[in-house]
Amino acid sequence: MHIDAKSQRALLWVFMILSTIYTTAYVSLLDFWPPVSPALNAEEVLRLYSEHNMRFRTGVALMMLTAGFYIPLTVVISGQMERYEKGYPIWSRVQLIAGMLGTWLFAFPPFMWGVAAFTVERDPALTLVLHEIAWLCFVTPPSYFAMQVIPIGVVAFSKYNDDMSAFPRWFGYLTFWMAVSGSFGIAAMLFRTGPFAWNGWFSF
């Protein structure tokens, strides 16, 4: 199957530009890097959203505008995978659907952060709830990611793969490891402190 190279390059440029804006807004405007501790109390969490409130909401708006950055990358990967499947391209379809569904994980957390920052006069306990929903959503749903990278690994090990493939054999091992390590995020549901908390080395 022929895939237009110019269209693929254009989509990859869209991915790189949007993901750069998204990451810059998260790091520079939200001040959530490094990730805040899940052990903060309601008053401490409220201060996160009330101090520099307009800058924070501007960052959220930029993240919401660019949260679709994962879609063009997912489509290009799927198109490349189809080249190495015979018959119905089942693995590329799984990767495509998982990537599309997983895109909401980049949009929903900043949306909830924006709601938390929109009205800082509310009961701090309510802001804490919004804050925890956003962070747990940001870190803990690993299944979409695993369902995306495992098919890539399968194609990397396919007998139809060739030396010019976008998915060399070593990349197959890497993607399987990414599926395993990415699953550590679910531990953030169980721990408030330490390496498995949402700001911990393993989970985040």
Tab-separated table of C-alpha atoms in Angstrom:
chain	number	residue	atom	x	y	z
A	1	MET	CA	0.000	0.000	0.000
A	2	HIS	CA	1.363	3.393	-1.019
A	3	ILE	CA	1.379	6.090	1.658
A	4	ASP	CA	2.185	9.638	0.620
A	5	ALA	CA	5.489	10.609	2.214
A	6	LYS	CA	4.708	14.341	2.219
A	7	SER	CA	1.481	13.788	4.137
A	8	GLN	CA	3.302	11.664	6.681
A	9	ARG	CA	5.982	14.311	7.171
A	10	ALA	CA	3.307	16.984	7.542
A	11	LEU	CA	1.516	14.950	10.215
A	12	LEU	CA	4.766	14.349	12.081
A	13	TRP	CA	5.496	18.083	12.043
A	14	VAL	CA	2.010	18.733	13.432
A	15	PHE	CA	2.715	16.200	16.172
A	16	MET	CA	6.072	17.765	17.082
A	17	ILE	CA	4.764	21.339	17.137
A	18	LEU	CA	1.612	20.592	19.131
A	19	SER	CA	3.359	18.290	21.602
A	20	THR	CA	6.059	20.928	22.188
A	21	ILE	CA	3.431	23.580	22.957
A	22	TYR	CA	1.540	21.145	25.198
A	23	THR	CA	4.647	20.182	27.174
A	24	THR	CA	5.895	23.767	27.450
A	25	ALA	CA	2.530	24.932	28.790
A	26	TYR	CA	2.485	22.113	31.325
A	27	VAL	CA	6.014	22.759	32.581
A	28	SER	CA	6.181	26.562	32.367
A	29	LEU	CA	2.658	27.799	33.054
A	30	LEU	CA	1.071	25.211	35.339
A	31	ASP	CA	4.128	24.733	37.567
A	32	PHE	CA	3.286	21.046	37.798
A	33	TRP	CA	6.845	19.963	37.061
A	34	PRO	CA	8.047	18.142	39.010
A	35	PRO	CA	4.591	16.669	39.738
A	36	VAL	CA	3.003	17.928	42.935
A	37	SER	CA	2.656	15.595	45.891
A	38	PRO	CA	-0.603	13.645	46.307
A	39	ALA	CA	-0.218	14.132	50.063
A	40	LEU	CA	-1.110	17.865	49.921
A	41	ASN	CA	-4.149	18.876	51.956
A	42	ALA	CA	-7.107	20.841	50.600
A	43	GLU	CA	-5.741	24.262	51.568
A	44	GLU	CA	-2.361	23.550	49.992
A	45	VAL	CA	-4.023	22.333	46.807
A	46	LEU	CA	-6.209	25.444	46.643
A	47	ARG	CA	-3.083	27.616	46.695
A	48	LEU	CA	-1.794	25.804	43.624
A	49	TYR	CA	-4.808	27.035	41.671
A	50	SER	CA	-5.292	30.465	43.228
A	51	GLU	CA	-1.713	31.756	42.962
A	52	HIS	CA	-0.930	32.941	39.411
A	53	ASN	CA	-4.470	31.909	38.498
A	54	MET	CA	-4.621	33.574	35.078
A	55	ARG	CA	-1.232	32.191	34.060
A	56	PHE	CA	-2.381	28.736	35.153
A	57	ARG	CA	-5.629	28.956	33.154
A	58	THR	CA	-3.720	30.211	30.120
A	59	GLY	CA	-1.531	27.128	30.328
A	60	VAL	CA	-4.593	24.915	30.588
A	61	ALA	CA	-6.120	26.598	27.532
A	62	LEU	CA	-2.940	25.951	25.513
A	63	MET	CA	-2.902	22.328	26.607
A	64	MET	CA	-6.537	21.909	25.604
A	65	LEU	CA	-5.863	23.479	22.195
A	66	THR	CA	-2.958	21.142	21.492
A	67	ALA	CA	-4.114	17.957	23.278
A	68	GLY	CA	-4.870	16.272	19.962
A	69	PHE	CA	-1.147	16.052	19.163
A	70	TYR	CA	-1.195	12.275	19.607
A	71	ILE	CA	-3.642	11.712	16.740
A	72	PRO	CA	-1.342	12.483	13.755
A	73	LEU	CA	1.469	10.382	15.247
A	74	THR	CA	-0.907	7.457	15.811
A	75	VAL	CA	-2.193	7.635	12.233
A	76	VAL	CA	1.311	7.636	10.738
A	77	ILE	CA	2.360	4.682	12.896
A	78	SER	CA	-0.749	2.772	11.839
A	79	GLY	CA	-0.077	3.450	8.145
A	80	GLN	CA	3.489	2.217	8.479
A	81	MET	CA	2.393	-0.902	10.343
A	82	GLU	CA	-0.052	-1.849	7.584
A	83	ARG	CA	2.832	-2.254	5.168
A	84	TYR	CA	4.076	-5.274	7.136
A	85	GLU	CA	0.792	-7.096	7.647
A	86	LYS	CA	-0.726	-9.589	5.266
A	87	GLY	CA	-4.496	-9.681	4.857
A	88	TYR	CA	-6.603	-7.643	7.232
A	89	PRO	CA	-4.225	-5.326	9.156
A	90	ILE	CA	-5.498	-6.293	12.580
A	91	TRP	CA	-2.475	-5.136	14.609
A	92	SER	CA	-2.360	-1.710	13.007
A	93	ARG	CA	-6.098	-1.356	13.690
A	94	VAL	CA	-5.635	-2.177	17.376
A	95	GLN	CA	-2.815	0.360	17.577
A	96	LEU	CA	-4.901	2.991	15.794
A	97	ILE	CA	-7.988	2.534	17.985
A	98	ALA	CA	-5.955	2.439	21.212
A	99	GLY	CA	-4.071	5.588	20.216
A	100	MET	CA	-7.255	7.439	19.302
A	101	LEU	CA	-9.003	6.467	22.522
A	102	GLY	CA	-5.886	7.230	24.534
A	103	THR	CA	-5.831	10.792	23.223
A	104	TRP	CA	-8.490	11.756	25.758
A	105	LEU	CA	-5.902	11.142	28.499
A	106	PHE	CA	-4.038	14.216	27.265
A	107	ALA	CA	-7.182	16.368	27.163
A	108	PHE	CA	-9.205	15.369	30.218
A	109	PRO	CA	-6.642	16.107	32.988
A	110	PRO	CA	-5.981	19.720	31.860
A	111	PHE	CA	-9.729	20.162	31.487
A	112	MET	CA	-10.181	19.153	35.146
A	113	TRP	CA	-7.266	21.353	36.216
A	114	GLY	CA	-8.971	24.204	34.386
A	115	VAL	CA	-12.261	23.555	36.190
A	116	ALA	CA	-10.407	23.521	39.517
A	117	ALA	CA	-8.784	26.882	38.701
A	118	PHE	CA	-11.888	28.487	37.203
A	119	THR	CA	-13.561	29.210	40.554
A	120	VAL	CA	-11.036	29.420	43.375
A	121	GLU	CA	-13.621	30.755	45.840
A	122	ARG	CA	-15.290	27.353	46.198
A	123	ASP	CA	-14.855	24.986	49.144
A	124	PRO	CA	-11.212	23.810	49.112
A	125	ALA	CA	-12.423	20.222	49.565
A	126	LEU	CA	-14.155	20.384	46.175
A	127	THR	CA	-11.020	21.710	44.518
A	128	LEU	CA	-9.106	18.832	46.093
A	129	VAL	CA	-11.529	16.343	44.507
A	130	LEU	CA	-11.085	17.890	41.048
A	131	HIS	CA	-7.319	17.962	41.560
A	132	GLU	CA	-7.151	14.277	42.499
A	133	ILE	CA	-9.412	13.197	39.624
A	134	ALA	CA	-7.193	15.037	37.151
A	135	TRP	CA	-3.915	13.649	38.459
A	136	LEU	CA	-5.111	10.073	38.798
A	137	CYS	CA	-6.521	10.237	35.269
A	138	PHE	CA	-3.215	11.650	34.038
A	139	VAL	CA	-1.126	8.826	35.509
A	140	THR	CA	-3.136	5.666	36.157
A	141	PRO	CA	-4.912	4.434	32.961
A	142	PRO	CA	-2.128	2.356	31.370
A	143	SER	CA	-4.272	-0.040	29.335
A	144	TYR	CA	-4.675	2.275	26.317
A	145	PHE	CA	-0.922	2.723	26.125
A	146	ALA	CA	-0.222	-1.010	26.409
A	147	MET	CA	-2.805	-1.807	23.742
A	148	GLN	CA	-1.022	0.642	21.462
A	149	VAL	CA	2.597	-0.410	21.916
A	150	ILE	CA	2.137	-4.194	22.044
A	151	PRO	CA	0.885	-4.328	18.406
A	152	ILE	CA	3.914	-2.278	17.358
A	153	GLY	CA	6.137	-4.893	18.994
A	154	VAL	CA	4.280	-7.692	17.224
A	155	VAL	CA	4.859	-6.040	13.841
A	156	ALA	CA	8.526	-5.458	14.711
A	157	PHE	CA	8.921	-9.224	15.150
A	158	SER	CA	6.860	-10.069	12.072
A	159	LYS	CA	8.443	-12.290	9.445
A	160	TYR	CA	7.269	-9.784	6.830
A	161	ASN	CA	9.348	-6.993	8.388
A	162	ASP	CA	12.426	-5.882	6.435
A	163	ASP	CA	15.684	-4.018	6.935
A	164	MET	CA	14.154	-0.692	5.868
A	165	SER	CA	11.283	-0.968	8.333
A	166	ALA	CA	10.292	1.822	10.698
A	167	PHE	CA	10.065	-0.939	13.310
A	168	PRO	CA	13.447	-2.679	13.665
A	169	ARG	CA	13.627	-5.767	15.846
A	170	TRP	CA	15.240	-3.934	18.771
A	171	PHE	CA	12.255	-1.577	18.747
A	172	GLY	CA	10.017	-4.575	19.382
A	173	TYR	CA	11.853	-5.338	22.614
A	174	LEU	CA	11.628	-1.662	23.570
A	175	THR	CA	7.876	-1.466	23.004
A	176	PHE	CA	7.205	-4.595	25.059
A	177	TRP	CA	9.273	-3.093	27.876
A	178	MET	CA	7.320	0.167	27.525
A	179	ALA	CA	4.074	-1.779	27.892
A	180	VAL	CA	5.330	-3.349	31.121
A	181	SER	CA	6.888	-0.223	32.630
A	182	GLY	CA	3.923	1.915	31.615
A	183	SER	CA	1.667	-0.324	33.684
A	184	PHE	CA	3.343	0.838	36.892
A	185	GLY	CA	1.172	3.960	36.783
A	186	ILE	CA	-1.816	2.070	38.156
A	187	ALA	CA	0.041	1.831	41.481
A	188	ALA	CA	-0.704	5.529	42.027
A	189	MET	CA	-4.216	4.435	43.025
A	190	LEU	CA	-2.682	2.665	46.017
A	191	PHE	CA	0.115	4.949	47.234
A	192	ARG	CA	0.203	8.585	48.354
A	193	THR	CA	3.956	8.730	48.919
A	194	GLY	CA	7.051	7.005	47.587
A	195	PRO	CA	8.101	5.858	44.104
A	196	PHE	CA	4.643	4.465	43.272
A	197	ALA	CA	2.692	7.634	44.136
A	198	TRP	CA	1.522	9.725	41.169
A	199	ASN	CA	4.625	11.903	41.512
A	200	GLY	CA	6.895	8.908	42.043
A	201	TRP	CA	9.608	7.705	39.706
A	202	PHE	CA	7.839	4.474	38.729
A	203	SER	CA	4.298	5.777	38.320
A	204	PHE	CA	4.908	9.116	36.623
